[in-house]
Amino acid sequence: MEEMNRQWCVAMPHEGVALSLERKHFSYQETKMPKLEDGELLIRAVYFSCDPMNHAWVKGLPGRFEPIPVGSPMRGGVAGRVVASKHPEFQVGEAVTGFLDWADFTTSRGLDYTGTPLQRIPAGFSLATGLATLGMTGLCAYFGMTEIGKPKAGDVVVVSGAAGAIGSIAGQIARIAGARTVGIAGGPKKCAYLKDALGYDDAVDYKTGDVLENLSQVCPQGIDVFFDNVGGSVLDAALANMAHHGRIVICGGMSSYDGAGVGITNHMMLAIQACSMEGFFYFDYVDRFSVGIERLSEWLKVGKITEVLDIAEGFDAVPDAALGQFAGANLGKQLVRIADDPMA
Amino acid sequence: MEEMNRQWCVAMPHEGVALSLERKHFSYQETKMPKLEDGELLIRAVYFSCDPMNHAWVKGLPGRFEPIPVGSPMRGGVAGRVVASKHPEFQVGEAVTGFLDWADFTTSRGLDYTGTPLQRIPAGFSLATGLATLGMTGLCAYFGMTEIGKPKAGDVVVVSGAAGAIGSIAGQIARIAGARTVGIAGGPKKCAYLKDALGYDDAVDYKTGDVLENLSQVCPQGIDVFFDNVGGSVLDAALANMAHHGRIVICGGMSSYDGAGVGITNHMMLAIQACSMEGFFYFDYVDRFSVGIERLSEWLKVGKITEVLDIAEGFDAVPDAALGQFAGANLGKQLVRIADDPMA
């Protein structure tokens, strides 16, 4: 009997800003199992990763990739098991991650939709951890913080979206470097979590009071490193509080994707305080992913990094989980577990 | 008979944005000649330099300096002659520059209002050139372009405010490095000047059509270096056109000083294209001013840099010239010649 293959597909084009992505852009579809051809492997997806990039796949990213055709499966981070293989380098049972279809089953010739080789999850770690802290999420935090933020002992490091996927790891990497860490998050629950569970020295609630003023009270000597996942008015508030020769890492911009949200008016602080603001493209670091994964693995093993996963259950939960991240509904990394691990 | 000392003073406090500085903030005053004390030299001002920093002196710059008290002389770049000296290191007849009172005569103990030693104008150059291309204006272009922009041969370098004081030099420095240079300026007269007199390869008129669109047509492969003197919507248009690993130099922000103007909404391009946006503080380079002056002197001597001076005449012309720069009235560096050079 042939197994069915569930998929979440693009229901209609979406040219708006990320925050305007809606449930109606998702369509559910059941298809046949893909046929395995020579040189291919078959992956049974177990976890989907919810990232802002989900929207970029739908809308397309000029100069990077075309929009997913309407009716085709959505794409995103997937962790799964190789359940069949006609590929010489992959064996049944291996745990892999990559940017693949949001479907139960998908075939691959060893590369994902970004042209990047499928990553093998290091031994001793779960599929979820392989997709989150040892995947794009952890690596963005690692390379953004260590290569651009470069915190030194005693630096004041502020992270926005601090309770989110990347932010929760970025702050811990800065703490490992000996920095004093301040997290910005929305609401008292998340702010308490930053201090109690993630080891932040201070927390600023962007939903209460004036962020610019609150940051200046918590960082009276200014901010040495600002690691930004939010953009908009939060970035503007941080700019106004930068210390001389401070560094701003543009990792994400939840409120600013596609030019949405409040414009930034304090960029002249870059000149007044001789600061830099720098972004990075995750795939530029592909040759060094293994270095980052090794460091993050060690920190996880010895307990220097606490992984925070927010796992939704079931294939039906995918659209809400994917949309919820844009509203800040998640604590830590938002995943969806769509099936049991066939090797567990 | 005692000579009179004319001064332009601060008539009232100004806490608004730079663009709202008005004629009413200037008051004219005649005082007695300052008395020279031991350890002081007396400078006869010949040229005043009109810079955005004139406003910062009036308003004050948090963490840098207090506002000039109402009734006290305005401050700014001054080039003049030492006409009397009780200072062991300065002789009568020397040509010097520094941030001093906007007055006919001023005394100094060898440092200016920023705490920087008075600079001697290199032999063979006029007082005007010493204040402009071999002063803060030229040095900002030099350090901003060579230390942060770092253009390589074949790079596409775009300069905003390209017909202005710093921009007119910055573009030429990029051309010397072998870059293709594109200038942004306001109006057909300035744009023609960029190509005809300053050697820019292309010009974009920000007053005609859509800057973002026009830039993308002139720079189809994207912008490698954007040297910004303007901020606001011009910076936003450049952000949307950056090439991978491009570099934005924040030198000035004529439309964005004090948080004025249109907010920036395209900063996420820094992440998408892995670009940096970096400002610099002029006085951080004080130890290397002499290096910059030497390079700029050579380029001037051999004709690799054309100096563009916009010289207003007379002490009465000071407020209009100082205010005009904010409206882009000047072509090249705006100076005011307030008196004859006593040594000429």
XYZ file of C-alpha atoms in Angstrom:
688
model
C 0.000 0.000 0.000
C 1.390 3.363 -1.008
C 1.826 5.933 1.722
C 0.220 9.363 1.381
C 2.344 12.519 1.362
C 0.910 15.564 3.129
C 2.123 19.010 2.034
C 1.635 22.633 2.993
C 1.554 24.609 -0.260
C 1.478 28.221 -1.404
C -2.212 29.021 -1.944
C -1.792 32.423 -3.579
C 0.981 34.891 -4.377
C 2.068 37.214 -1.576
C 3.824 40.434 -2.430
C 3.169 42.274 0.823
C 5.341 42.648 3.896
C 6.146 39.623 6.050
C 3.785 40.700 8.819
C 0.841 40.558 6.408
C 1.275 36.860 5.620
C -1.978 35.105 6.581
C -3.566 31.697 6.985
C -5.132 32.081 3.544
C -1.703 31.900 1.909
C -1.363 28.279 3.055
C -3.140 25.393 1.355
C -3.148 21.773 2.475
C -2.636 19.059 -0.088
C -2.278 15.289 -0.145
C -0.202 13.733 -2.884
C 1.415 10.436 -3.659
C 4.802 9.492 -2.294
C 7.613 10.780 -4.477
C 9.379 8.121 -6.592
C 13.013 7.631 -5.746
C 15.395 7.847 -8.697
C 19.047 6.966 -8.973
C 21.224 9.453 -7.116
C 18.401 10.513 -4.795
C 17.599 9.930 -1.164
C 14.170 9.986 0.475
C 13.717 11.991 3.664
C 10.934 11.500 6.204
C 10.441 14.957 7.747
C 10.006 15.008 11.517
C 10.402 18.704 12.407
C 9.736 21.904 10.476
C 11.538 25.095 11.504
C 9.539 28.351 11.586
C 11.746 31.237 10.463
C 11.192 34.679 8.944
C 12.730 33.179 5.817
C 9.489 31.204 5.305
C 7.994 34.421 4.011
C 10.961 35.130 1.755
C 10.429 31.768 0.086
C 6.813 32.666 -0.670
C 7.503 36.209 -1.828
C 10.867 35.562 -3.429
C 14.053 37.497 -2.702
C 15.309 39.617 -5.609
C 18.652 38.366 -6.834
C 18.458 35.283 -4.590
C 15.483 33.166 -5.509
C 12.137 33.301 -7.313
C 8.807 33.060 -5.458
C 7.573 29.495 -4.966
C 4.963 28.840 -7.681
C 1.378 28.842 -6.429
C 0.308 25.276 -5.701
C 3.846 24.076 -4.983
C 4.994 23.055 -1.504
C 6.248 25.728 0.856
C 9.892 25.506 1.819
C 11.678 25.833 5.086
C 14.072 24.221 7.489
C 13.375 20.518 7.869
C 14.940 17.860 10.078
C 14.258 14.270 9.177
C 15.498 10.750 8.601
C 16.801 9.162 5.467
C 14.271 6.339 4.936
C 15.466 5.189 1.509
C 18.555 5.979 -0.515
C 19.861 5.557 -4.039
C 22.517 8.175 -3.228
C 26.037 6.811 -2.664
C 26.810 9.098 0.296
C 23.620 8.755 2.338
C 22.510 5.692 4.276
C 19.079 4.837 5.603
C 18.765 5.999 9.197
C 20.932 9.106 8.957
C 19.546 12.299 10.498
C 19.760 15.299 8.164
C 18.608 18.919 7.924
C 18.171 21.321 5.027
C 15.803 23.761 3.343
C 13.295 21.354 1.858
C 9.597 21.000 1.076
C 7.155 21.295 3.944
C 5.902 17.804 3.279
C 6.020 14.445 5.014
C 8.406 13.089 2.415
C 10.809 14.755 0.064
C 13.586 13.599 -2.227
C 16.995 15.218 -2.622
C 20.173 14.701 -4.605
C 22.188 15.815 -1.564
C 21.630 19.552 -1.883
C 18.734 21.605 -0.534
C 16.821 24.454 -2.197
C 19.598 26.923 -1.380
C 22.170 24.705 -3.109
C 23.721 23.889 0.250
C 24.644 20.264 1.044
C 22.252 18.561 3.461
C 23.730 18.803 6.961
C 24.144 15.679 9.086
C 23.072 16.097 12.697
C 26.008 15.377 15.032
C 25.788 12.155 17.020
C 24.302 12.513 20.470
C 21.885 15.305 19.582
C 18.185 15.121 18.818
C 16.616 16.003 15.489
C 15.108 19.096 17.128
C 18.468 20.317 18.413
C 20.049 19.582 15.059
C 17.493 21.819 13.383
C 17.587 24.593 16.005
C 20.750 25.241 18.010
C 23.008 23.234 15.693
C 21.193 24.516 12.590
C 20.605 27.921 11.032
C 19.286 29.382 14.277
C 22.332 28.622 16.384
C 24.759 29.367 13.562
C 23.237 32.804 12.916
C 23.653 33.606 16.597
C 27.190 32.214 16.566
C 28.555 33.925 13.448
C 26.647 37.170 14.009
C 27.869 37.506 17.570
C 31.429 36.232 17.244
C 32.308 37.598 13.791
C 30.504 40.951 13.809
C 29.503 41.761 17.386
C 32.849 40.538 18.772
C 31.997 41.133 22.440
C 34.880 41.459 24.873
C 34.816 40.825 28.598
C 33.084 43.737 30.304
C 31.253 44.931 27.181
C 27.583 45.784 27.463
C 25.750 43.603 24.939
C 22.071 44.199 24.215
C 20.015 41.652 22.273
C 16.554 42.373 20.857
C 14.113 39.554 20.319
C 16.103 38.144 23.225
C 13.577 35.423 24.072
C 13.271 34.409 20.429
C 15.019 31.708 18.487
C 18.315 33.398 17.638
C 18.224 35.975 20.421
C 18.045 33.359 23.174
C 21.320 31.851 21.944
C 23.043 35.119 20.976
C 22.761 36.468 24.504
C 24.275 33.318 25.971
C 27.221 33.467 23.542
C 27.883 37.050 24.657
C 27.734 35.986 28.310
C 30.251 33.209 27.603
C 32.551 35.939 26.216
C 32.320 37.723 29.568
C 29.953 40.501 28.552
C 27.193 42.008 30.636
C 24.034 41.062 28.736
C 20.734 42.898 28.468
C 17.779 41.367 26.678
C 14.845 43.192 25.088
C 11.596 41.254 24.865
C 7.849 41.826 24.938
C 5.954 41.341 28.173
C 6.832 40.495 31.794
C 6.757 36.726 31.241
C 9.455 36.800 28.578
C 11.496 39.362 30.515
C 11.481 37.216 33.646
C 12.482 34.249 31.525
C 15.486 36.143 30.134
C 16.942 36.599 33.603
C 15.791 33.368 35.252
C 16.432 30.844 32.498
C 18.799 32.434 29.991
C 21.197 34.193 32.324
C 20.675 37.750 31.064
C 21.836 40.330 33.591
C 18.971 42.691 32.794
C 15.803 42.777 30.745
C 13.911 45.613 29.046
C 10.226 45.163 28.165
C 9.639 46.955 24.868
C 5.907 46.902 25.482
C 6.168 48.968 28.671
C 7.383 52.559 28.712
C 9.899 54.194 26.439
C 12.517 51.738 25.146
C 15.061 54.488 24.448
C 14.753 55.823 27.985
C 14.684 52.379 29.609
C 17.795 51.314 27.689
C 19.645 54.443 28.764
C 18.861 53.655 32.402
C 19.979 50.044 32.137
C 23.064 50.953 30.046
C 24.236 54.287 31.494
C 27.673 53.900 29.852
C 26.125 53.066 26.484
C 25.819 49.896 24.443
C 28.980 48.283 23.084
C 27.256 45.603 21.019
C 23.646 45.608 19.867
C 22.490 42.336 18.305
C 19.256 43.121 16.505
C 16.456 40.765 15.521
C 13.703 43.369 15.501
C 14.503 46.592 13.610
C 12.138 49.566 13.623
C 11.707 51.595 16.795
C 13.716 49.137 18.909
C 16.750 49.562 16.655
C 16.220 53.321 16.699
C 16.210 53.299 20.498
C 19.428 51.275 20.589
C 21.119 53.606 18.084
C 20.467 56.524 20.416
C 22.247 54.651 23.228
C 25.367 53.394 21.473
C 28.766 53.788 23.121
C 31.757 55.090 21.180
C 32.977 52.526 18.640
C 29.923 50.337 19.312
C 28.883 47.607 16.899
C 25.384 46.797 15.734
C 24.728 43.351 14.276
C 21.742 43.257 11.925
C 20.639 39.644 12.190
C 16.908 40.037 11.673
C 14.245 42.700 11.581
C 10.940 41.205 12.632
C 9.255 44.619 12.514
C 11.146 45.830 9.431
C 11.090 43.003 6.901
C 10.228 44.245 3.426
C 10.543 47.865 4.493
C 7.634 47.602 6.940
C 7.325 49.424 10.220
C 8.769 52.560 11.711
C 11.677 54.151 9.846
C 14.986 54.676 11.588
C 15.815 58.286 12.336
C 18.860 57.975 14.621
C 21.369 56.570 12.148
C 23.548 59.671 12.511
C 24.590 58.233 15.873
C 26.809 55.980 13.756
C 28.845 59.071 12.907
C 28.570 60.829 16.262
C 29.728 57.720 18.151
C 31.823 56.180 15.345
C 29.783 53.000 15.325
C 29.216 50.330 12.729
C 26.004 48.550 11.740
C 26.575 45.397 9.795
C 24.497 42.569 8.466
C 25.528 39.137 7.354
C 24.305 36.557 4.902
C 24.084 33.168 6.552
C 25.291 31.225 3.514
C 28.493 33.278 3.299
C 29.643 31.151 6.245
C 28.849 27.773 4.685
C 32.505 26.733 4.619
C 32.706 27.275 8.353
C 29.383 25.826 9.470
C 31.265 22.853 10.915
C 33.353 25.132 13.134
C 30.243 26.811 14.502
C 28.461 23.497 15.030
C 31.440 22.167 16.966
C 31.564 25.149 19.305
C 27.803 25.141 19.872
C 27.852 21.367 20.485
C 30.497 21.768 23.182
C 28.606 24.576 24.897
C 25.406 22.521 24.863
C 27.181 19.473 26.279
C 28.735 21.324 29.205
C 25.567 23.294 29.895
C 26.933 26.720 28.943
C 24.041 27.157 26.528
C 20.441 26.400 27.412
C 18.368 25.510 24.395
C 14.815 26.829 24.378
C 12.444 25.038 22.039
C 8.808 25.934 21.472
C 7.407 22.845 19.795
C 3.960 22.780 18.219
C 2.487 19.344 17.625
C 1.052 17.950 14.415
C 0.903 18.714 10.720
C -2.203 20.853 11.220
C -0.282 23.184 13.541
C 2.106 24.366 10.803
C 0.380 27.561 9.556
C -0.351 28.925 13.025
C 3.178 28.211 14.207
C 4.703 29.794 11.102
C 2.531 32.893 11.456
C 2.868 33.082 15.242
C 6.604 33.796 15.109
C 5.923 37.101 13.326
C 3.730 38.143 16.256
C 6.334 37.066 18.821
C 4.121 34.237 20.100
C 7.067 31.864 20.564
C 9.492 31.497 23.444
C 12.773 30.316 21.969
C 12.906 28.416 18.729
C 9.553 27.616 17.107
C 9.441 24.119 15.647
C 6.566 21.906 14.569
C 6.786 18.170 15.158
C 4.820 16.715 12.283
C 5.538 13.004 12.822
C 7.326 10.480 15.008
C 10.996 9.897 14.323
C 10.989 6.524 12.526
C 14.323 5.611 14.167
C 13.464 6.704 17.696
C 44.086 103.456 18.386
C 42.500 100.190 19.478
C 41.063 98.030 16.729
C 37.454 96.880 16.965
C 36.633 93.161 17.102
C 33.504 92.055 15.197
C 31.775 88.834 16.298
C 28.862 86.686 15.274
C 27.224 85.499 18.474
C 24.481 83.094 19.543
C 21.342 85.231 19.860
C 19.078 82.633 21.471
C 19.133 78.951 22.379
C 18.339 76.483 19.616
C 17.165 73.024 20.500
C 15.538 72.129 17.183
C 16.907 70.208 14.243
C 19.771 71.644 12.184
C 17.508 72.534 9.280
C 15.473 74.843 11.507
C 18.420 77.090 12.381
C 17.532 80.619 11.265
C 18.924 84.089 10.843
C 17.386 85.088 14.181
C 19.798 82.771 16.006
C 22.726 84.988 14.948
C 23.520 88.311 16.578
C 26.187 90.771 15.512
C 28.377 92.335 18.167
C 31.362 94.657 18.293
C 33.772 94.307 21.159
C 37.234 95.416 22.094
C 40.313 93.573 20.922
C 41.194 90.691 23.245
C 44.205 91.318 25.485
C 47.102 89.016 24.852
C 48.428 87.235 27.935
C 51.557 85.186 28.439
C 51.329 81.826 26.659
C 48.756 83.104 24.182
C 48.819 83.971 20.509
C 46.516 86.369 18.686
C 44.909 85.209 15.453
C 43.477 87.501 12.776
C 40.716 85.427 11.147
C 40.550 85.604 7.358
C 38.182 82.752 6.441
C 35.313 81.084 8.274
C 34.282 77.563 7.303
C 30.568 76.762 7.054
C 29.919 73.217 8.252
C 26.957 71.293 9.678
C 28.940 71.306 12.905
C 28.126 75.014 13.272
C 24.710 73.926 14.413
C 26.096 71.341 16.807
C 28.102 74.087 18.507
C 24.924 76.124 19.036
C 22.773 73.235 20.185
C 25.469 71.271 21.978
C 26.262 67.626 21.399
C 25.443 65.322 24.345
C 28.570 63.777 25.782
C 30.775 65.953 23.561
C 30.270 69.622 24.348
C 27.793 72.004 25.937
C 25.779 74.544 23.920
C 27.545 77.878 23.422
C 26.101 80.298 25.998
C 23.713 82.883 24.547
C 25.620 86.095 23.836
C 28.945 84.319 23.327
C 30.643 84.076 19.930
C 29.662 81.271 17.607
C 32.373 78.747 16.854
C 33.525 77.120 13.694
C 36.443 76.416 11.461
C 38.688 79.474 11.093
C 41.811 80.096 9.030
C 43.900 83.084 9.974
C 47.266 84.619 10.656
C 49.161 84.862 13.881
C 49.454 88.643 14.298
C 50.909 88.667 17.798
C 52.374 85.965 19.985
C 53.388 85.411 23.582
C 53.358 81.661 22.890
C 56.784 80.001 22.547
C 55.792 77.794 19.593
C 53.953 80.272 17.377
C 55.496 83.110 15.428
C 53.847 86.163 13.933
C 52.966 85.486 10.306
C 52.192 81.785 10.617
C 48.987 80.559 8.964
C 46.846 78.417 11.246
C 43.427 76.770 11.376
C 41.232 75.515 14.196
C 37.766 75.602 15.712
C 37.722 79.128 17.083
C 35.420 82.092 17.654
C 33.684 83.553 14.648
C 35.317 86.889 15.300
C 37.923 89.072 13.634
C 40.401 88.337 16.383
C 40.712 85.535 18.837
C 43.339 84.372 21.291
C 44.492 80.818 21.866
C 46.937 78.903 24.031
C 47.655 76.588 21.117
C 44.530 74.427 21.331
C 41.137 75.077 19.781
C 37.665 74.564 21.275
C 37.816 70.821 20.581
C 41.093 70.524 22.490
C 42.937 69.875 19.242
C 46.228 71.668 18.563
C 45.955 74.502 16.050
C 46.976 73.160 12.642
C 49.631 74.946 10.583
C 48.778 75.330 6.920
C 51.448 73.622 4.767
C 53.736 75.935 2.812
C 52.610 76.680 -0.711
C 48.892 76.536 0.000
C 46.452 79.378 0.558
C 44.567 80.021 3.775
C 41.369 78.923 1.999
C 42.852 75.609 0.882
C 44.315 75.072 4.337
C 40.843 75.438 5.824
C 39.026 73.384 3.176
C 40.821 70.583 1.343
C 43.708 70.399 3.821
C 41.377 70.932 6.791
C 38.421 69.055 8.260
C 36.617 68.909 4.915
C 39.359 67.157 2.998
C 40.339 64.974 5.938
C 36.767 63.726 6.432
C 36.653 62.770 2.764
C 40.082 61.156 3.015
C 39.615 59.078 6.170
C 35.986 58.213 5.442
C 36.757 57.002 1.955
C 40.113 55.307 2.490
C 39.549 53.824 5.963
C 35.879 52.828 5.775
C 34.783 52.889 2.131
C 38.040 51.271 0.962
C 37.220 51.400 -2.775
C 39.085 49.015 -5.048
C 39.679 49.383 -8.771
C 36.457 48.616 -10.618
C 34.188 49.200 -7.622
C 31.061 51.290 -8.118
C 31.270 54.180 -5.668
C 28.280 56.458 -5.143
C 28.624 59.756 -3.264
C 25.661 61.793 -2.047
C 26.019 65.531 -1.602
C 28.546 64.983 -4.368
C 28.822 68.639 -5.287
C 29.167 69.669 -1.672
C 32.240 70.299 0.430
C 33.213 66.783 1.436
C 31.434 64.987 -1.401
C 33.342 66.826 -4.108
C 36.622 65.532 -2.669
C 35.376 62.071 -1.671
C 34.383 61.244 -5.232
C 37.781 62.261 -6.557
C 39.569 60.108 -3.980
C 37.484 57.118 -5.126
C 38.335 57.881 -8.751
C 42.044 57.970 -7.855
C 41.562 54.451 -6.412
C 40.282 53.305 -9.795
C 36.592 53.163 -8.972
C 33.705 54.078 -11.239
C 32.141 57.074 -9.497
C 28.529 58.216 -9.448
C 27.523 61.465 -7.780
C 24.108 62.374 -6.386
C 23.289 66.077 -6.309
C 20.317 68.412 -6.584
C 19.524 70.031 -9.934
C 20.931 69.875 -13.475
C 23.587 72.535 -12.860
C 25.237 70.600 -10.052
C 24.880 67.304 -11.916
C 26.590 68.690 -15.005
C 29.322 70.062 -12.775
C 29.930 66.634 -11.259
C 30.767 65.159 -14.638
C 32.416 68.153 -16.288
C 34.538 69.510 -13.459
C 34.879 66.768 -10.859
C 35.365 63.742 -13.089
C 32.365 61.730 -11.922
C 31.401 59.046 -14.450
C 27.685 59.533 -13.851
C 25.356 61.824 -11.974
C 21.907 61.300 -10.436
C 19.666 64.298 -9.747
C 17.796 63.574 -6.528
C 15.309 66.319 -7.339
C 14.148 64.626 -10.550
C 12.381 61.283 -10.603
C 12.793 58.401 -8.230
C 16.299 58.209 -6.743
C 16.006 54.496 -5.973
C 15.010 53.718 -9.547
C 17.557 56.068 -11.096
C 20.355 54.609 -8.999
C 19.409 51.083 -10.035
C 19.640 52.101 -13.686
C 23.016 53.771 -13.294
C 24.346 50.964 -11.054
C 22.814 47.776 -12.493
C 25.367 45.605 -10.665
C 24.737 47.384 -7.381
C 26.722 49.832 -5.278
C 29.989 48.667 -3.721
C 30.653 51.818 -1.702
C 28.118 54.464 -0.750
C 29.613 57.586 0.814
C 26.732 59.439 2.427
C 26.476 63.118 3.302
C 22.704 63.340 3.126
C 20.818 60.589 4.992
C 17.014 60.254 4.799
C 15.432 59.108 1.564
C 18.699 59.280 -0.395
C 20.357 56.851 2.019
C 17.261 54.651 1.867
C 17.457 54.568 -1.942
C 21.142 53.626 -1.808
C 20.474 50.866 0.736
C 18.028 49.272 -1.695
C 20.759 49.196 -4.364
C 23.721 47.833 -2.431
C 25.849 45.054 -3.896
C 26.855 42.040 -1.837
C 29.420 42.984 0.827
C 28.950 46.672 0.048
C 30.099 49.358 2.453
C 28.222 52.499 3.457
C 30.201 55.365 4.953
C 28.108 57.652 7.138
C 29.983 60.928 6.887
C 27.118 63.393 7.200
C 23.352 63.487 7.094
C 22.233 66.891 5.898
C 18.590 65.766 5.844
C 18.846 63.626 8.997
C 20.725 65.682 11.571
C 19.060 65.561 14.972
C 16.709 62.796 13.835
C 15.018 65.039 11.257
C 13.674 63.930 7.913
C 12.457 60.694 6.459
C 13.177 57.546 8.443
C 15.165 54.725 6.874
C 13.140 51.624 6.100
C 15.569 49.586 3.993
C 18.187 48.796 6.618
C 17.434 45.061 6.291
C 19.384 45.225 3.034
C 22.424 45.211 5.318
C 21.533 41.619 6.193
C 20.249 40.542 2.788
C 23.401 41.784 1.044
C 25.797 41.382 3.977
C 26.709 45.067 3.968
C 28.128 47.366 6.581
C 27.169 50.920 7.442
C 29.742 52.731 9.489
C 30.298 56.216 10.770
C 33.448 57.846 12.006
C 34.355 60.558 14.435
C 36.751 63.018 12.844
C 38.818 63.562 15.961
C 39.524 59.833 16.325
C 42.013 60.380 13.493
C 43.843 63.317 15.060
C 47.110 61.385 15.346
C 47.050 60.756 11.607
C 45.886 64.146 10.356
C 49.417 64.783 9.067
C 49.291 61.630 6.921
C 46.021 62.701 5.345
C 47.221 66.260 4.779
C 50.340 64.970 3.045
C 48.368 62.753 0.649
C 45.818 65.468 -0.121
C 48.624 68.015 -0.657
C 50.283 65.748 -3.214
C 47.033 65.139 -5.079
C 46.327 68.881 -5.183
C 49.845 69.660 -6.444
C 49.702 67.175 -9.306
C 46.125 68.094 -10.204
C 44.549 64.784 -9.253
C 42.122 66.647 -7.014
C 40.246 69.749 -8.083
C 39.324 71.962 -5.175
C 35.931 73.631 -5.397
C 35.476 76.641 -3.158
C 32.301 78.667 -2.805
C 33.505 81.865 -1.157
C 31.102 84.451 0.219
C 32.571 87.906 0.777
C 32.457 89.976 3.911
C 31.603 89.697 7.575
C 27.943 90.468 6.871
C 27.677 87.393 4.630
C 28.319 84.945 7.469
C 24.753 84.028 8.572
C 23.438 83.520 5.044
C 26.428 81.403 4.068
C 26.181 79.306 7.233
C 22.455 78.735 6.711
C 22.728 78.232 2.951
C 24.770 75.042 3.264
C 21.814 73.340 4.975
C 19.703 74.122 1.900
C 22.407 72.906 -0.485
C 23.010 76.417 -1.834
C 26.772 75.896 -2.101
C 28.837 74.324 -4.828
C 31.866 72.782 -3.157
C 33.182 74.083 0.106
C 31.386 77.104 1.558
C 33.775 79.624 3.062
C 33.360 83.264 4.017
C 36.250 85.656 3.498
C 35.829 88.175 6.281
C 39.028 90.177 5.850
C 42.193 90.542 3.815
C 45.091 88.302 4.701
C 47.446 90.687 6.550
C 50.477 88.829 5.091
C 49.253 88.575 1.488
